[in-house]
Structures are given as C-alpha cells and as structure tokens.
C-alpha positions as a LaTeX table, in Angstrom:
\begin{tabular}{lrrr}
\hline
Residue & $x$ (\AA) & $y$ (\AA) & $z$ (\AA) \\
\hline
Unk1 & 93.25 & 27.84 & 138.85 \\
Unk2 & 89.41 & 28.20 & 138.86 \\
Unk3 & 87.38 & 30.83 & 136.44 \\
Unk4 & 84.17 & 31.97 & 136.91 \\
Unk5 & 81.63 & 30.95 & 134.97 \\
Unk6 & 80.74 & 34.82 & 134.03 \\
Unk7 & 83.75 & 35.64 & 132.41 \\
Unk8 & 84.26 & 32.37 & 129.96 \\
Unk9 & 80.48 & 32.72 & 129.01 \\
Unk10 & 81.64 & 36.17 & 128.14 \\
Unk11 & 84.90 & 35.66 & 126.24 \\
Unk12 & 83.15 & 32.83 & 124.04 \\
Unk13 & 79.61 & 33.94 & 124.12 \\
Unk14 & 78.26 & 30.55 & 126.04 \\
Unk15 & 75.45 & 30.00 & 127.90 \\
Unk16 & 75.20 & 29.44 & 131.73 \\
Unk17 & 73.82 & 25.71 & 130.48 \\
Unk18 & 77.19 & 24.86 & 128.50 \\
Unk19 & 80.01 & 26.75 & 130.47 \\
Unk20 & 79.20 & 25.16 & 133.60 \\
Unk21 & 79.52 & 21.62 & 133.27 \\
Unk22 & 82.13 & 21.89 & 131.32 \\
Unk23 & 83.95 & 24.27 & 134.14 \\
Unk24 & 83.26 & 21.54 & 136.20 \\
Unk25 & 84.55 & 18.56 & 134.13 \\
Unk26 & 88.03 & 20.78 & 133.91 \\
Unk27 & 88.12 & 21.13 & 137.62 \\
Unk28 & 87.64 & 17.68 & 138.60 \\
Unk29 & 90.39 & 16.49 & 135.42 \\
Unk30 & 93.18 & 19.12 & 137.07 \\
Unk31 & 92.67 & 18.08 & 140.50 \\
Unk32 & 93.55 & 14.39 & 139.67 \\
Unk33 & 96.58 & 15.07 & 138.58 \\
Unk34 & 99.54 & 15.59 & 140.93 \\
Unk35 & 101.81 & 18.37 & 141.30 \\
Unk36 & 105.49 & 17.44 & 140.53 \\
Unk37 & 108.03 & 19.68 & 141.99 \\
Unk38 & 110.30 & 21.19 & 139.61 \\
Unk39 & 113.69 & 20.03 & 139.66 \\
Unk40 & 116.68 & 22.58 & 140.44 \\
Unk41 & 118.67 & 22.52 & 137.43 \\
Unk42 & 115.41 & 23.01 & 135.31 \\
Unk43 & 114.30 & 25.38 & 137.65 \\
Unk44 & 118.04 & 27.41 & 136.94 \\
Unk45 & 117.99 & 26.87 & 133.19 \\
Unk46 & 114.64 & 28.03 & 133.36 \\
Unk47 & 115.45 & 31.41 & 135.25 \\
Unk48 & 118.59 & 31.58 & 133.11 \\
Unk49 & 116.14 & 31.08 & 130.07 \\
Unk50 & 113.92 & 34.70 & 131.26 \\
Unk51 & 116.75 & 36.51 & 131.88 \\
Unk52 & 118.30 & 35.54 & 129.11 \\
Unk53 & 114.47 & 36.42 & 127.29 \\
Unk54 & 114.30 & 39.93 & 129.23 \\
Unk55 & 117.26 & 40.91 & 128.54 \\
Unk56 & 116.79 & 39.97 & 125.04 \\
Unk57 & 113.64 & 41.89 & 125.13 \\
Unk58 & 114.88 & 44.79 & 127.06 \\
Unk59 & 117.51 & 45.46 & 124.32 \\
Unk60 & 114.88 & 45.15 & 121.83 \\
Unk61 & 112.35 & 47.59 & 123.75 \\
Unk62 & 115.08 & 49.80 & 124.81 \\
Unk63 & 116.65 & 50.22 & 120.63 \\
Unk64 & 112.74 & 50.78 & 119.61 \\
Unk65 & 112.66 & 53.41 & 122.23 \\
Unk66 & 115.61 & 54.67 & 121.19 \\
Unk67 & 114.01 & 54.84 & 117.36 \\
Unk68 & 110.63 & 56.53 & 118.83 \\
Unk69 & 112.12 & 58.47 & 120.95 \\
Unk70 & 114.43 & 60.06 & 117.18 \\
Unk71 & 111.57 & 59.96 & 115.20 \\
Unk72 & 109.59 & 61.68 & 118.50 \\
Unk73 & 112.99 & 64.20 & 118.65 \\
Unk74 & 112.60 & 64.61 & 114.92 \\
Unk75 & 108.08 & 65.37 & 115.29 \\
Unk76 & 109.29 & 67.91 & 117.36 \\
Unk77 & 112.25 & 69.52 & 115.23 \\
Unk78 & 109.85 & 69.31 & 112.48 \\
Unk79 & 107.01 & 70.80 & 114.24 \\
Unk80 & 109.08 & 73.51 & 115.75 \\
Unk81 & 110.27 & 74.17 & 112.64 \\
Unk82 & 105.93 & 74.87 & 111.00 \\
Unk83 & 105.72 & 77.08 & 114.18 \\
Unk84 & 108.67 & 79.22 & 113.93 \\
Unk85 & 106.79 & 79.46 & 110.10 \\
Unk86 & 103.82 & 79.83 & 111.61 \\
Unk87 & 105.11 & 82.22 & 113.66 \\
Unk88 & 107.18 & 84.55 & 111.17 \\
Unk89 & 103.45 & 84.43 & 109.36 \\
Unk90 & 101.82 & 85.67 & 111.98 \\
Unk91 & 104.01 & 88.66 & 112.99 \\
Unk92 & 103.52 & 89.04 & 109.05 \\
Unk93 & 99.98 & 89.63 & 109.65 \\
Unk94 & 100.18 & 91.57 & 112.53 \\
Unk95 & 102.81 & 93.84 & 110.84 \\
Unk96 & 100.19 & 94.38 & 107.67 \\
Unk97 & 97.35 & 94.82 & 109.77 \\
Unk98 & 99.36 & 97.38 & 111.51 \\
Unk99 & 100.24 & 99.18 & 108.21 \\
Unk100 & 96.30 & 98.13 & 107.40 \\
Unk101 & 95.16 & 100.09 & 110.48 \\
Unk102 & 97.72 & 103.15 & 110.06 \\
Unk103 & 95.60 & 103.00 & 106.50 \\
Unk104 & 92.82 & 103.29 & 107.86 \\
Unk105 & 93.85 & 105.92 & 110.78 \\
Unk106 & 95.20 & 108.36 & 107.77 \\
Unk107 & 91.95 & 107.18 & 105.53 \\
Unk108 & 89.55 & 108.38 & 108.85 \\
Unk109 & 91.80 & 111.71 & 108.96 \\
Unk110 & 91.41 & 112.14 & 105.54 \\
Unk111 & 87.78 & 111.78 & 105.60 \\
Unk112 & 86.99 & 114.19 & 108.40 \\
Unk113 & 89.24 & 116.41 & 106.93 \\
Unk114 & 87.57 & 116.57 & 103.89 \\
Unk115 & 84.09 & 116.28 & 105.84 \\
Unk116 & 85.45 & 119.51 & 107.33 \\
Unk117 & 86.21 & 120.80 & 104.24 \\
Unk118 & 82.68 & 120.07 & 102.66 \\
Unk119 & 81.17 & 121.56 & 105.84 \\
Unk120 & 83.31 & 124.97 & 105.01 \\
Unk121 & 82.49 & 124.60 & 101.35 \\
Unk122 & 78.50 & 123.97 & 102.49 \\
Unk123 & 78.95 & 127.26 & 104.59 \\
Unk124 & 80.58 & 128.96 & 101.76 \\
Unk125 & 78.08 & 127.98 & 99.37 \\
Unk126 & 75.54 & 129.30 & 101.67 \\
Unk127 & 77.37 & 132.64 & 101.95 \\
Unk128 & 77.52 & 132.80 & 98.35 \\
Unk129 & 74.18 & 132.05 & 97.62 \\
Unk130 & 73.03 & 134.66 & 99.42 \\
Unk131 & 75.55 & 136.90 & 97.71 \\
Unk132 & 74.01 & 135.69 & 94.68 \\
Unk133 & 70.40 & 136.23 & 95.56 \\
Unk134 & 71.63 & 139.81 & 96.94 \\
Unk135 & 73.04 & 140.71 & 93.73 \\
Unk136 & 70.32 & 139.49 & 91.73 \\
Unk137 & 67.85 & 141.86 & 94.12 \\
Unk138 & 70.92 & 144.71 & 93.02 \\
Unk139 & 70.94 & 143.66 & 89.64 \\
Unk140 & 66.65 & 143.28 & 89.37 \\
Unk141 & 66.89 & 146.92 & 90.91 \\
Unk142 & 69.63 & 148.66 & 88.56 \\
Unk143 & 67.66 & 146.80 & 85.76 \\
Unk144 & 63.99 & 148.44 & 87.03 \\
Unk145 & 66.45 & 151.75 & 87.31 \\
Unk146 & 67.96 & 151.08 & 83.79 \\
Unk147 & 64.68 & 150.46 & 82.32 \\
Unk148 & 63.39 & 153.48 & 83.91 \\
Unk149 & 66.33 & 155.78 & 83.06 \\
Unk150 & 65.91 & 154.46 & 79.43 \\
Unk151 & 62.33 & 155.46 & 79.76 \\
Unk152 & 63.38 & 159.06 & 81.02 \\
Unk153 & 65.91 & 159.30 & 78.30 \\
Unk154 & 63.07 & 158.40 & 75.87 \\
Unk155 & 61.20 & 161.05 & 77.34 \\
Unk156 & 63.69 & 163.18 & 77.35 \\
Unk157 & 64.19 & 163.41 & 74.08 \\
Unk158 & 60.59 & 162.98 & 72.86 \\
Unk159 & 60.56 & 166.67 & 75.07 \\
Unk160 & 63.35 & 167.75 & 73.65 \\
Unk161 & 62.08 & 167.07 & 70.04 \\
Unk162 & 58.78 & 169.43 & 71.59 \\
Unk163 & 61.30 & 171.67 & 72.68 \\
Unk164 & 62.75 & 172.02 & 69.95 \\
Unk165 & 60.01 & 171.94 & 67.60 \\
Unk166 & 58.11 & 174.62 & 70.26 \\
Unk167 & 61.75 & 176.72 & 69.37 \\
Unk168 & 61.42 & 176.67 & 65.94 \\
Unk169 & 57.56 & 177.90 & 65.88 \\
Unk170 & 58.66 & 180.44 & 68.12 \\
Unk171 & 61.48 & 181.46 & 65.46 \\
Unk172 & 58.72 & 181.21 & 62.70 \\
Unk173 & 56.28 & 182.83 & 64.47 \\
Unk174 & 59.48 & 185.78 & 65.39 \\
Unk175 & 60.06 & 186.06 & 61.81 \\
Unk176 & 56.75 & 186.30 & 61.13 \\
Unk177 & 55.99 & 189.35 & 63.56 \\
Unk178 & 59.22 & 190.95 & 62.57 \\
Unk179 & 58.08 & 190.52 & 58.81 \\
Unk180 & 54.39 & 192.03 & 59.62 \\
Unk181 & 55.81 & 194.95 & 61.94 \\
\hline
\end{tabular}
C-alpha cells in the first residue's frame, strides 16, 4: 500500500523535503517483509468475529434508528400539533380581519352616507341662505315702508292737528261773524 506524497504532506502539514524520504524508507521496510497466508481456522474465526461485530452493530444501529426514528415520529406529532395552532390562529385572523373589513365596508357606507347628507345639508344651507338674504331684502323693504308709513302717520297727524286747529279758527272766526252780524 503506497501513498502519495501530496496527501501525507497534507494530513500532517510536511514538506516535500521530509515526507519523501521517509515514504521511501516505509516502502523499502514493507517490501522486505513476506506475506504469510492466513491460516483457515483464523481466517473462519475471523469472519465469524465480523459477523458476529455486524450483527452486533446492526442491532445497535437498527435500536438507535428505532429511537430517532420516535423521537423523529414525536418532532413531527409535536410540530403538527404548533401548526394545527398555528393554523386555528390564522383562520382567527382571517375571521377578524373579515369582521375588520365588514367594519370598514359599513364605516365607508357610513361615511358617504353622511358625505351625502352634508352635501344635502350644504345645498340646504345654500337654499336657506338665500331665503335669508331674500327676507332680509323683504324685511329692509317693510322696514323703509314702516319707517315711511310712521313718517306719513306723523304727518298725518301734524295735518290733522292744522286741520283741526284751521276748524277751530273757522268756528271762532263763525262766531265771530255771527256775533258782528
């Protein structure tokens, strides 16, 4: 069994310098010695030995599979179990953001109705401000008319005082003539 110099420089961190003569030394050491056949009954006790060893190890691979593979069953119990959670926690959210967005459907409605409503009550406003600014020309014109009836009546009676003044010189003055005739 040869190595290349590349990968023992590389395992122990060696130089080209040390690894190779070294290398060399090893080879020349191994190929002195001879190679003894192994006997039968070594060679069965041996085989008997692996299987004995696999089998060993097969049981003891196979019961920490077994363990993995319950603690792997039991991951995934578990973690089925946080995402039916999960789960009920989102249809949670979608059910209140439902609710939230019927919310906000009736809020919209609500607001255009009343945008509706301050658009009628603008309109209305309108009307009645000019209703108002009608009645004010009314009123400004009944109050000119008031002012000036007022004024009439004063002169009115200002002539009627004359009048009647103008009545009682004309009495006097009667009395007077009928006295001197």
């Amino acid at each position: 069994m040869s190595r290349k110099p590349g990968a023992i420089q590389e395992k122990f961190g060696a130089s080209n310098d040390t690894v190779g003569p070294l290398l060399k030394q090893w080879e020349e050491l191994h190929a002195q010695q001879p190679d003894w056949p192994l006997p039968n009954s070594v060679r069965e006790h041996l085989e008997e030995t692996i299987l004995t060893i696999w089998r060993i190890a097969s049981t003891a691979a196979m019961g920490q599979l077994q363990v993995q593979a319950q603690l792997l069953k039991d991951e995934v119990e578990q973690k089925s179990g946080q995402m039916k959670a999960l789960q009920q926690a989102l249809d949670q959210q979608v059910e209140s953001l439902a609710a939230k967005d019927s919310q906000l459907q009736q809020l919209e409605d609500q607001l255009m109705a009343a945008t509706d409503l301050g658009v009628q009550t603008e309109h209305a406003l309108a009307i009645e401000k000019n209703q108002t600014l009608r009645l004010n020309e009314q009123l400004q014109t009944l109050q000119a008319q008031e002012s000036q009836h007022r004024q009439t009546e004063r002169e009115l009676a200002k002539l009627e005082g004359q009048n009647e003044e103008l009545r009682r010189q004309i009495e006097q003055l009667q009395v007077q003539q009928g006295g001197h005739k």
